[in-house]
Every structure is written in structure tokens, then in C-alpha cells.
PDB file of C-alpha atoms in Angstrom:
ATOM      1  CA  UNK A 429     -40.121  63.125 -11.849  1.00 50.00           C
ATOM      2  CA  UNK A 430     -35.957  62.870 -11.827  1.00 57.00           C
ATOM      3  CA  UNK A 431     -35.066  59.754 -10.675  1.00 67.00           C
ATOM      4  CA  UNK A 432     -32.274  59.860  -7.750  1.00 78.00           C
ATOM      5  CA  UNK A 433     -28.634  59.160  -8.712  1.00 85.00           C
ATOM      6  CA  UNK A 434     -27.083  56.588  -6.234  1.00 90.00           C
ATOM      7  CA  UNK A 435     -23.355  56.260  -6.462  1.00 91.00           C
ATOM      8  CA  UNK A 436     -23.219  53.895  -3.691  1.00 93.00           C
ATOM      9  CA  UNK A 437     -20.562  50.939  -4.325  1.00 94.00           C
ATOM     10  CA  UNK A 438     -19.358  52.579  -7.199  1.00 94.00           C
ATOM     11  CA  UNK A 439     -14.955  53.620  -7.273  1.00 94.00           C
ATOM     12  CA  UNK A 440     -13.562  56.852  -7.703  1.00 94.00           C
ATOM     13  CA  UNK A 441      -9.684  56.780  -8.177  1.00 91.00           C
ATOM     14  CA  UNK A 442      -8.563  55.339  -4.701  1.00 92.00           C
ATOM     15  CA  UNK A 443     -11.901  55.510  -2.853  1.00 94.00           C
ATOM     16  CA  UNK A 444     -15.514  53.232  -2.997  1.00 95.00           C
ATOM     17  CA  UNK A 445     -18.486  54.739  -1.843  1.00 95.00           C
ATOM     18  CA  UNK A 446     -19.931  53.079   1.319  1.00 95.00           C
ATOM     19  CA  UNK A 447     -23.173  54.427   1.740  1.00 93.00           C
ATOM     20  CA  UNK A 448     -24.809  57.805   1.746  1.00 93.00           C
ATOM     21  CA  UNK A 449     -24.540  59.821   4.969  1.00 92.00           C
ATOM     22  CA  UNK A 450     -25.865  63.747   4.952  1.00 87.00           C
ATOM     23  CA  UNK A 451     -27.684  65.628   2.646  1.00 85.00           C
ATOM     24  CA  UNK A 452     -28.369  69.175   2.025  1.00 81.00           C
ATOM     25  CA  UNK A 453     -30.412  71.027  -0.674  1.00 76.00           C
ATOM     26  CA  UNK A 454     -27.561  71.544  -2.604  1.00 82.00           C
ATOM     27  CA  UNK A 455     -25.192  68.616  -1.735  1.00 88.00           C
ATOM     28  CA  UNK A 456     -24.816  64.917  -1.090  1.00 91.00           C
ATOM     29  CA  UNK A 457     -22.285  63.204   0.996  1.00 94.00           C
ATOM     30  CA  UNK A 458     -21.122  59.740   1.282  1.00 94.00           C
ATOM     31  CA  UNK A 459     -18.473  57.763   3.335  1.00 95.00           C
ATOM     32  CA  UNK A 460     -15.820  56.672   1.460  1.00 95.00           C
ATOM     33  CA  UNK A 461     -13.469  53.363   1.902  1.00 95.00           C
ATOM     34  CA  UNK A 462      -9.672  54.156   1.010  1.00 94.00           C
ATOM     35  CA  UNK A 463      -7.561  51.362  -0.555  1.00 92.00           C
ATOM     36  CA  UNK A 464      -5.179  52.533   2.353  1.00 91.00           C
ATOM     37  CA  UNK A 465      -7.689  51.774   5.227  1.00 91.00           C
ATOM     38  CA  UNK A 466      -8.815  54.806   5.785  1.00 92.00           C
ATOM     39  CA  UNK A 467     -12.302  56.194   6.144  1.00 94.00           C
ATOM     40  CA  UNK A 468     -13.553  59.931   4.406  1.00 93.00           C
ATOM     41  CA  UNK A 469     -16.690  61.631   4.158  1.00 94.00           C
ATOM     42  CA  UNK A 470     -16.847  63.532   0.295  1.00 94.00           C
ATOM     43  CA  UNK A 471     -19.682  65.140  -1.532  1.00 93.00           C
ATOM     44  CA  UNK A 472     -20.798  62.783  -4.569  1.00 93.00           C
ATOM     45  CA  UNK A 473     -19.962  66.237  -6.615  1.00 91.00           C
ATOM     46  CA  UNK A 474     -16.331  66.045  -5.616  1.00 91.00           C
ATOM     47  CA  UNK A 475     -16.683  62.063  -6.509  1.00 93.00           C
ATOM     48  CA  UNK A 476     -17.896  62.675  -9.870  1.00 91.00           C
ATOM     49  CA  UNK A 477     -15.565  65.378 -10.757  1.00 90.00           C
ATOM     50  CA  UNK A 478     -12.576  63.850  -9.930  1.00 89.00           C
ATOM     51  CA  UNK A 479     -11.144  66.542  -7.126  1.00 89.00           C
ATOM     52  CA  UNK A 480     -11.177  63.845  -4.315  1.00 91.00           C
ATOM     53  CA  UNK A 481      -9.736  60.603  -5.179  1.00 90.00           C
ATOM     54  CA  UNK A 482      -8.282  59.477  -1.849  1.00 91.00           C
ATOM     55  CA  UNK A 483      -8.432  60.162   1.573  1.00 90.00           C
ATOM     56  CA  UNK A 484      -5.257  62.051   1.385  1.00 85.00           C
ATOM     57  CA  UNK A 485      -2.993  59.586   0.997  1.00 84.00           C
ATOM     58  CA  UNK A 486      -2.544  60.259  -2.800  1.00 80.00           C
ATOM     59  CA  UNK A 487      -1.399  63.535  -2.624  1.00 74.00           C
ATOM     60  CA  UNK A 488       1.565  62.904   0.435  1.00 71.00           C
ATOM     61  CA  UNK A 489       2.312  59.895  -1.973  1.00 71.00           C
ATOM     62  CA  UNK A 490       2.737  62.578  -4.722  1.00 67.00           C
ATOM     63  CA  UNK A 491       4.486  64.600  -2.267  1.00 64.00           C
ATOM     64  CA  UNK A 492       6.942  62.675  -1.128  1.00 63.00           C
ATOM     65  CA  UNK A 493       8.161  61.499  -4.984  1.00 63.00           C
ATOM     66  CA  UNK A 494       8.478  65.114  -5.304  1.00 61.00           C
ATOM     67  CA  UNK A 495      10.691  65.373  -2.699  1.00 65.00           C
ATOM     68  CA  UNK A 496      13.266  62.317  -2.989  1.00 64.00           C
ATOM     69  CA  UNK A 497      13.339  63.250  -6.444  1.00 76.00           C
ATOM     70  CA  UNK A 498      17.138  65.064  -7.383  1.00 83.00           C
ATOM     71  CA  UNK A 499      16.606  68.089  -9.210  1.00 85.00           C
ATOM     72  CA  UNK A 500      20.229  68.914  -8.768  1.00 89.00           C
ATOM     73  CA  UNK A 501      21.355  70.565 -12.893  1.00 91.00           C
ATOM     74  CA  UNK A 502      17.361  70.694 -14.007  1.00 91.00           C
ATOM     75  CA  UNK A 503      16.600  74.006 -15.677  1.00 93.00           C
ATOM     76  CA  UNK A 504      13.521  75.556 -14.675  1.00 91.00           C
ATOM     77  CA  UNK A 505      12.920  78.931 -17.010  1.00 90.00           C
ATOM     78  CA  UNK A 506      15.361  81.247 -16.219  1.00 92.00           C
ATOM     79  CA  UNK A 507      16.589  79.001 -12.923  1.00 94.00           C
ATOM     80  CA  UNK A 508      19.097  76.341 -12.601  1.00 94.00           C
ATOM     81  CA  UNK A 509      18.815  74.234  -9.809  1.00 93.00           C
ATOM     82  CA  UNK A 510      22.267  74.428  -8.092  1.00 93.00           C
ATOM     83  CA  UNK A 511      21.201  71.538  -5.306  1.00 90.00           C
ATOM     84  CA  UNK A 512      19.383  70.511  -2.076  1.00 87.00           C
ATOM     85  CA  UNK A 513      19.080  73.479   0.281  1.00 85.00           C
ATOM     86  CA  UNK A 514      19.678  72.920   4.102  1.00 80.00           C
ATOM     87  CA  UNK A 515      16.896  74.827   4.995  1.00 76.00           C
ATOM     88  CA  UNK A 516      13.099  73.180   5.392  1.00 66.00           C
ATOM     89  CA  UNK A 517       9.897  73.511   5.159  1.00 60.00           C
ATOM     90  CA  UNK A 518       7.947  74.731   8.385  1.00 58.00           C
ATOM     91  CA  UNK A 519       5.157  71.445   7.398  1.00 54.00           C
ATOM     92  CA  UNK A 520       8.671  69.294   6.612  1.00 52.00           C
ATOM     93  CA  UNK A 521       6.800  67.863   3.606  1.00 60.00           C
ATOM     94  CA  UNK A 522       8.377  69.940   0.564  1.00 72.00           C
ATOM     95  CA  UNK A 523      12.086  69.883  -0.054  1.00 82.00           C
ATOM     96  CA  UNK A 524      13.711  73.190  -0.701  1.00 88.00           C
ATOM     97  CA  UNK A 525      16.567  73.279  -3.350  1.00 90.00           C
ATOM     98  CA  UNK A 526      19.052  76.446  -3.899  1.00 94.00           C
ATOM     99  CA  UNK A 527      18.829  77.828  -7.557  1.00 95.00           C
ATOM    100  CA  UNK A 528      20.556  80.169  -9.578  1.00 95.00           C
ATOM    101  CA  UNK A 529      18.999  82.723 -11.597  1.00 94.00           C
ATOM    102  CA  UNK A 530      20.224  83.750 -15.229  1.00 93.00           C
ATOM    103  CA  UNK A 531      20.375  87.189 -13.623  1.00 92.00           C
ATOM    104  CA  UNK A 532      23.279  86.233 -11.258  1.00 93.00           C
ATOM    105  CA  UNK A 533      21.180  85.927  -8.240  1.00 93.00           C
ATOM    106  CA  UNK A 534      20.794  82.983  -6.207  1.00 94.00           C
ATOM    107  CA  UNK A 535      17.589  81.988  -4.288  1.00 93.00           C
ATOM    108  CA  UNK A 536      15.517  78.745  -2.633  1.00 93.00           C
ATOM    109  CA  UNK A 537      12.573  77.620  -3.923  1.00 91.00           C
ATOM    110  CA  UNK A 538      10.300  74.765  -3.075  1.00 86.00           C
ATOM    111  CA  UNK A 539      10.078  71.759  -5.258  1.00 84.00           C
ATOM    112  CA  UNK A 540       6.471  72.190  -5.830  1.00 80.00           C
ATOM    113  CA  UNK A 541       6.763  75.626  -7.366  1.00 85.00           C
ATOM    114  CA  UNK A 542       9.902  74.993  -9.301  1.00 87.00           C
ATOM    115  CA  UNK A 543       7.723  71.462 -10.973  1.00 81.00           C
ATOM    116  CA  UNK A 544       3.897  72.794 -11.550  1.00 79.00           C
ATOM    117  CA  UNK A 545       6.130  76.244 -12.841  1.00 84.00           C
ATOM    118  CA  UNK A 546       4.812  78.360 -10.261  1.00 86.00           C
ATOM    119  CA  UNK A 547       8.365  80.388  -9.980  1.00 90.00           C
ATOM    120  CA  UNK A 548      10.367  80.484 -13.125  1.00 89.00           C
ATOM    121  CA  UNK A 549      13.323  83.388 -11.721  1.00 91.00           C
ATOM    122  CA  UNK A 550      14.343  85.168  -8.963  1.00 90.00           C
ATOM    123  CA  UNK A 551      11.548  87.466  -9.213  1.00 87.00           C
ATOM    124  CA  UNK A 552      13.587  89.523 -12.322  1.00 88.00           C
ATOM    125  CA  UNK A 553      11.114  88.303 -14.783  1.00 85.00           C
ATOM    126  CA  UNK A 554       8.420  90.034 -13.838  1.00 80.00           C
ATOM    127  CA  UNK A 555      10.701  93.043 -13.160  1.00 78.00           C
ATOM    128  CA  UNK A 556      11.621  92.981 -16.773  1.00 74.00           C
ATOM    129  CA  UNK A 557       8.231  92.256 -18.080  1.00 71.00           C
ATOM    130  CA  UNK A 558       6.546  94.807 -16.045  1.00 66.00           C
ATOM    131  CA  UNK A 559       9.595  97.315 -18.027  1.00 70.00           C
ATOM    132  CA  UNK A 560       8.828  96.070 -21.303  1.00 66.00           C
ATOM    133  CA  UNK A 561       5.156  96.834 -20.901  1.00 61.00           C
ATOM    134  CA  UNK A 562       5.598 100.183 -19.168  1.00 63.00           C
ATOM    135  CA  UNK A 563       8.441 100.533 -22.447  1.00 67.00           C
ATOM    136  CA  UNK A 564       5.328  99.901 -24.383  1.00 57.00           C
ATOM    137  CA  UNK A 565       2.921 101.987 -22.667  1.00 57.00           C
ATOM    138  CA  UNK A 566       5.603 105.058 -22.805  1.00 60.00           C
ATOM    139  CA  UNK A 567       5.586 104.264 -26.864  1.00 59.00           C
ATOM    140  CA  UNK A 568       1.608 103.998 -27.539  1.00 54.00           C
ATOM    141  CA  UNK A 569       0.753 106.110 -24.829  1.00 55.00           C
ATOM    142  CA  UNK A 570       0.122 109.910 -26.032  1.00 53.00           C
ATOM    143  CA  UNK A 571      -0.026 112.293 -23.880  1.00 51.00           C
ATOM    144  CA  UNK A 572      -3.850 113.346 -24.454  1.00 50.00           C
ATOM    145  CA  UNK A 573      -4.639 109.955 -23.165  1.00 50.00           C
ATOM    146  CA  UNK A 574      -4.996 108.140 -27.245  1.00 56.00           C
ATOM    147  CA  UNK A 575      -3.824 105.172 -27.543  1.00 53.00           C
ATOM    148  CA  UNK A 576      -2.122 104.340 -30.617  1.00 54.00           C
ATOM    149  CA  UNK A 577      -3.090 100.763 -31.468  1.00 56.00           C
ATOM    150  CA  UNK A 578      -6.656 101.001 -30.650  1.00 55.00           C
ATOM    151  CA  UNK A 579      -7.245 104.193 -33.353  1.00 55.00           C
ATOM    152  CA  UNK A 580      -5.507 100.666 -35.605  1.00 61.00           C
ATOM    153  CA  UNK A 581      -7.490  98.747 -34.302  1.00 62.00           C
ATOM    154  CA  UNK A 582     -10.146  96.526 -36.464  1.00 70.00           C
ATOM    155  CA  UNK A 583     -14.037  96.041 -36.138  1.00 71.00           C
ATOM    156  CA  UNK A 584     -15.504  94.078 -33.215  1.00 70.00           C
ATOM    157  CA  UNK A 585     -16.949  90.869 -34.277  1.00 71.00           C
ATOM    158  CA  UNK A 586     -19.655  92.081 -32.222  1.00 70.00           C
ATOM    159  CA  UNK A 587     -20.420  95.313 -34.134  1.00 77.00           C
ATOM    160  CA  UNK A 588     -24.212  95.459 -35.413  1.00 76.00           C
ATOM    161  CA  UNK A 589     -22.935  97.259 -38.645  1.00 84.00           C
ATOM    162  CA  UNK A 590     -20.101  95.641 -39.681  1.00 85.00           C
ATOM    163  CA  UNK A 591     -17.862  99.090 -39.013  1.00 87.00           C
ATOM    164  CA  UNK A 592     -16.090 101.369 -37.215  1.00 82.00           C
ATOM    165  CA  UNK A 593     -17.849 103.384 -34.949  1.00 84.00           C
ATOM    166  CA  UNK A 594     -21.087 102.770 -36.393  1.00 89.00           C
ATOM    167  CA  UNK A 595     -24.156 101.921 -34.778  1.00 89.00           C
ATOM    168  CA  UNK A 596     -27.659 101.173 -34.706  1.00 89.00           C
ATOM    169  CA  UNK A 597     -30.019 103.111 -32.890  1.00 86.00           C
ATOM    170  CA  UNK A 598     -33.427 101.805 -32.004  1.00 80.00           C
ATOM    171  CA  UNK A 599     -35.069 104.494 -34.598  1.00 84.00           C
ATOM    172  CA  UNK A 600     -33.413 102.992 -37.345  1.00 87.00           C
ATOM    173  CA  UNK A 601     -30.411 105.546 -37.752  1.00 90.00           C
ATOM    174  CA  UNK A 602     -27.547 105.117 -38.052  1.00 93.00           C
ATOM    175  CA  UNK A 603     -24.997 106.586 -34.868  1.00 91.00           C
ATOM    176  CA  UNK A 604     -21.152 107.863 -36.087  1.00 91.00           C
ATOM    177  CA  UNK A 605     -18.376 108.288 -33.276  1.00 89.00           C
ATOM    178  CA  UNK A 606     -15.172 107.676 -32.283  1.00 85.00           C
ATOM    179  CA  UNK A 607     -12.958 107.626 -29.480  1.00 80.00           C
ATOM    180  CA  UNK A 608      -9.445 110.291 -28.747  1.00 76.00           C
ATOM    181  CA  UNK A 609      -8.126 111.206 -25.511  1.00 70.00           C
ATOM    182  CA  UNK A 610     -10.215 109.015 -23.805  1.00 70.00           C
ATOM    183  CA  UNK A 611     -13.229 111.064 -24.850  1.00 80.00           C
ATOM    184  CA  UNK A 612     -16.151 110.545 -26.819  1.00 84.00           C
ATOM    185  CA  UNK A 613     -16.553 112.264 -30.143  1.00 86.00           C
ATOM    186  CA  UNK A 614     -20.124 112.350 -31.408  1.00 90.00           C
ATOM    187  CA  UNK A 615     -19.970 112.563 -35.795  1.00 90.00           C
ATOM    188  CA  UNK A 616     -24.105 112.498 -36.404  1.00 91.00           C
ATOM    189  CA  UNK A 617     -27.162 110.138 -37.127  1.00 92.00           C
ATOM    190  CA  UNK A 618     -27.667 109.196 -40.574  1.00 92.00           C
ATOM    191  CA  UNK A 619     -30.737 107.907 -42.415  1.00 91.00           C
ATOM    192  CA  UNK A 620     -28.801 105.737 -44.695  1.00 91.00           C
ATOM    193  CA  UNK A 621     -25.680 103.429 -43.667  1.00 92.00           C
ATOM    194  CA  UNK A 622     -22.866 104.685 -46.074  1.00 92.00           C
ATOM    195  CA  UNK A 623     -23.511 108.489 -45.065  1.00 93.00           C
ATOM    196  CA  UNK A 624     -22.544 107.065 -41.492  1.00 92.00           C
ATOM    197  CA  UNK A 625     -19.453 105.424 -42.674  1.00 90.00           C
ATOM    198  CA  UNK A 626     -18.575 107.960 -44.234  1.00 92.00           C
ATOM    199  CA  UNK A 627     -18.545 110.600 -41.739  1.00 91.00           C
ATOM    200  CA  UNK A 628     -16.961 108.164 -39.481  1.00 87.00           C
ATOM    201  CA  UNK A 629     -13.991 107.879 -42.055  1.00 86.00           C
ATOM    202  CA  UNK A 630     -13.976 111.864 -42.831  1.00 88.00           C
ATOM    203  CA  UNK A 631     -13.521 111.693 -38.750  1.00 83.00           C
ATOM    204  CA  UNK A 632     -10.619 109.784 -38.867  1.00 79.00           C
ATOM    205  CA  UNK A 633      -8.893 111.749 -40.626  1.00 80.00           C
ATOM    206  CA  UNK A 634      -9.658 115.089 -38.956  1.00 82.00           C
ATOM    207  CA  UNK A 635      -9.027 113.078 -35.755  1.00 77.00           C
ATOM    208  CA  UNK A 636      -7.364 110.032 -35.883  1.00 74.00           C
ATOM    209  CA  UNK A 637      -4.690 111.251 -38.749  1.00 71.00           C
ATOM    210  CA  UNK A 638      -2.542 114.165 -37.131  1.00 71.00           C
ATOM    211  CA  UNK A 639      -2.031 111.619 -33.985  1.00 64.00           C
ATOM    212  CA  UNK A 640      -0.501 108.610 -35.971  1.00 59.00           C
ATOM    213  CA  UNK A 641       1.559 110.551 -38.501  1.00 62.00           C
ATOM    214  CA  UNK A 642       3.327 112.486 -35.363  1.00 64.00           C
ATOM    215  CA  UNK A 643       3.368 109.273 -33.913  1.00 57.00           C
ATOM    216  CA  UNK A 644       5.606 107.513 -36.702  1.00 55.00           C
ATOM    217  CA  UNK A 645       7.606 111.110 -37.116  1.00 58.00           C
ATOM    218  CA  UNK A 646       9.015 110.563 -33.475  1.00 60.00           C
ATOM    219  CA  UNK A 647       9.654 106.581 -34.243  1.00 51.00           C
ATOM    220  CA  UNK A 648      11.401 107.660 -37.272  1.00 51.00           C
ATOM    221  CA  UNK A 649      13.348 111.129 -36.072  1.00 53.00           C
ATOM    222  CA  UNK A 650      17.060 110.101 -35.243  1.00 47.00           C
ATOM    223  CA  UNK A 651      18.322 111.243 -31.710  1.00 47.00           C
TER     224      UNK A 651
END
């Protein structure tokens, strides 16, 4: 029989377990004494994983320290802090800073969002990134739905044969196929692997080659 773990008297961050006060099918809870004097009931898994290390005072101290830091002149991504904002967070626990973005916009951001990297611009970075992705899609997607990089991609690591577009069926035969324009094209079943690989290569020449050739012709064409 597995021995029941008892963490009474053990220390986890600022918390020291006093006694187990409750248990359910999946969790056990301990009454804990915090270094600041407060008591708190915490689940054993939260204590052992390190997710809870105080009654809440530790987070308050970290927040307080963050709020007292002078971030003026500091740079976070595309944002440069101009100074402390006159606005206040509704909970009064987070400092708000006025920042100038590289694009020229001025925004107000909470100190925690700046420090943890959650906010790096006025929002222009996401817009620019979206335009880059859209440009990439416009460049690589054909009107029939064909995605050019997919035509040139390497064989997947989980391939059963080691050859792109060739799989092994339950009867031991090799099936050759490809996808073009979002549609699956069946290239036949073969007893020998080399015959299925050959069929796949012939299919690439027939279906892929014209699309890839047109793609590079459009790129090299002068405006």
C-alpha cells in the first residue's frame, strides 16, 4: 500500500504548513502560517509546485516594488517611457506610464505589461505583423488554393516510407498521392516502393511543376 505523504511542518516559500484541514478525492488542503503572520488554507499540489508561496503578501510586495520603480526613459520594444501618467488603475495597485511608440503614437500602459513584455507597441506591431503575413499569403497562395511552400516542403518525420506522398496500406501495398489546390490526387497503388515513388515524382512534374514555374515567372517579371 502506498504510504500517504504528510507535509506538516514543511516550509514552502513564506508558508509553513500547520496541519491538514481537508481532503477530497483529488486534493488535500493544509492550514499554513505565513511569515507575515497571516494564515491561509492552500492545496498541497499548489504548495509543492511552488505556485503558492505566501498568503498574498509576496505578490503585493512585488507589485509595490514595480510601482515605485522609475521607468522614465526606459525602452520596451517599440515603446519609450515618457513619464508617469496622471491616470490610476481602478485597483490603485498598478502604476500607469505614458509611452511614445516608434510610430509616433502616445499610449498609456500599466507597468506590469511593460515589464513582462506583454505590451511592446501602441498596437502597430500587430498591424505590421499582420500586413507581413498577408503579403506572404498573397505571394505564396495561388488562386486555386495551392500553397507554394507546401509543394517544396520536405518529407515529414513521421512518414511510414521516408518518401513524401507515399504511404503503406494495411495490405502492404504502397499508395502514391499528392495534394494540389486543396484537393487530393490519387496516383495509384503499387507492390514495390520504388514504383510508388516514381509515380509520385511523375505526379509532381505534372501537377506541381507548372504552378511553381508560373510562381517564379511572376516574381521575376518586371513591373
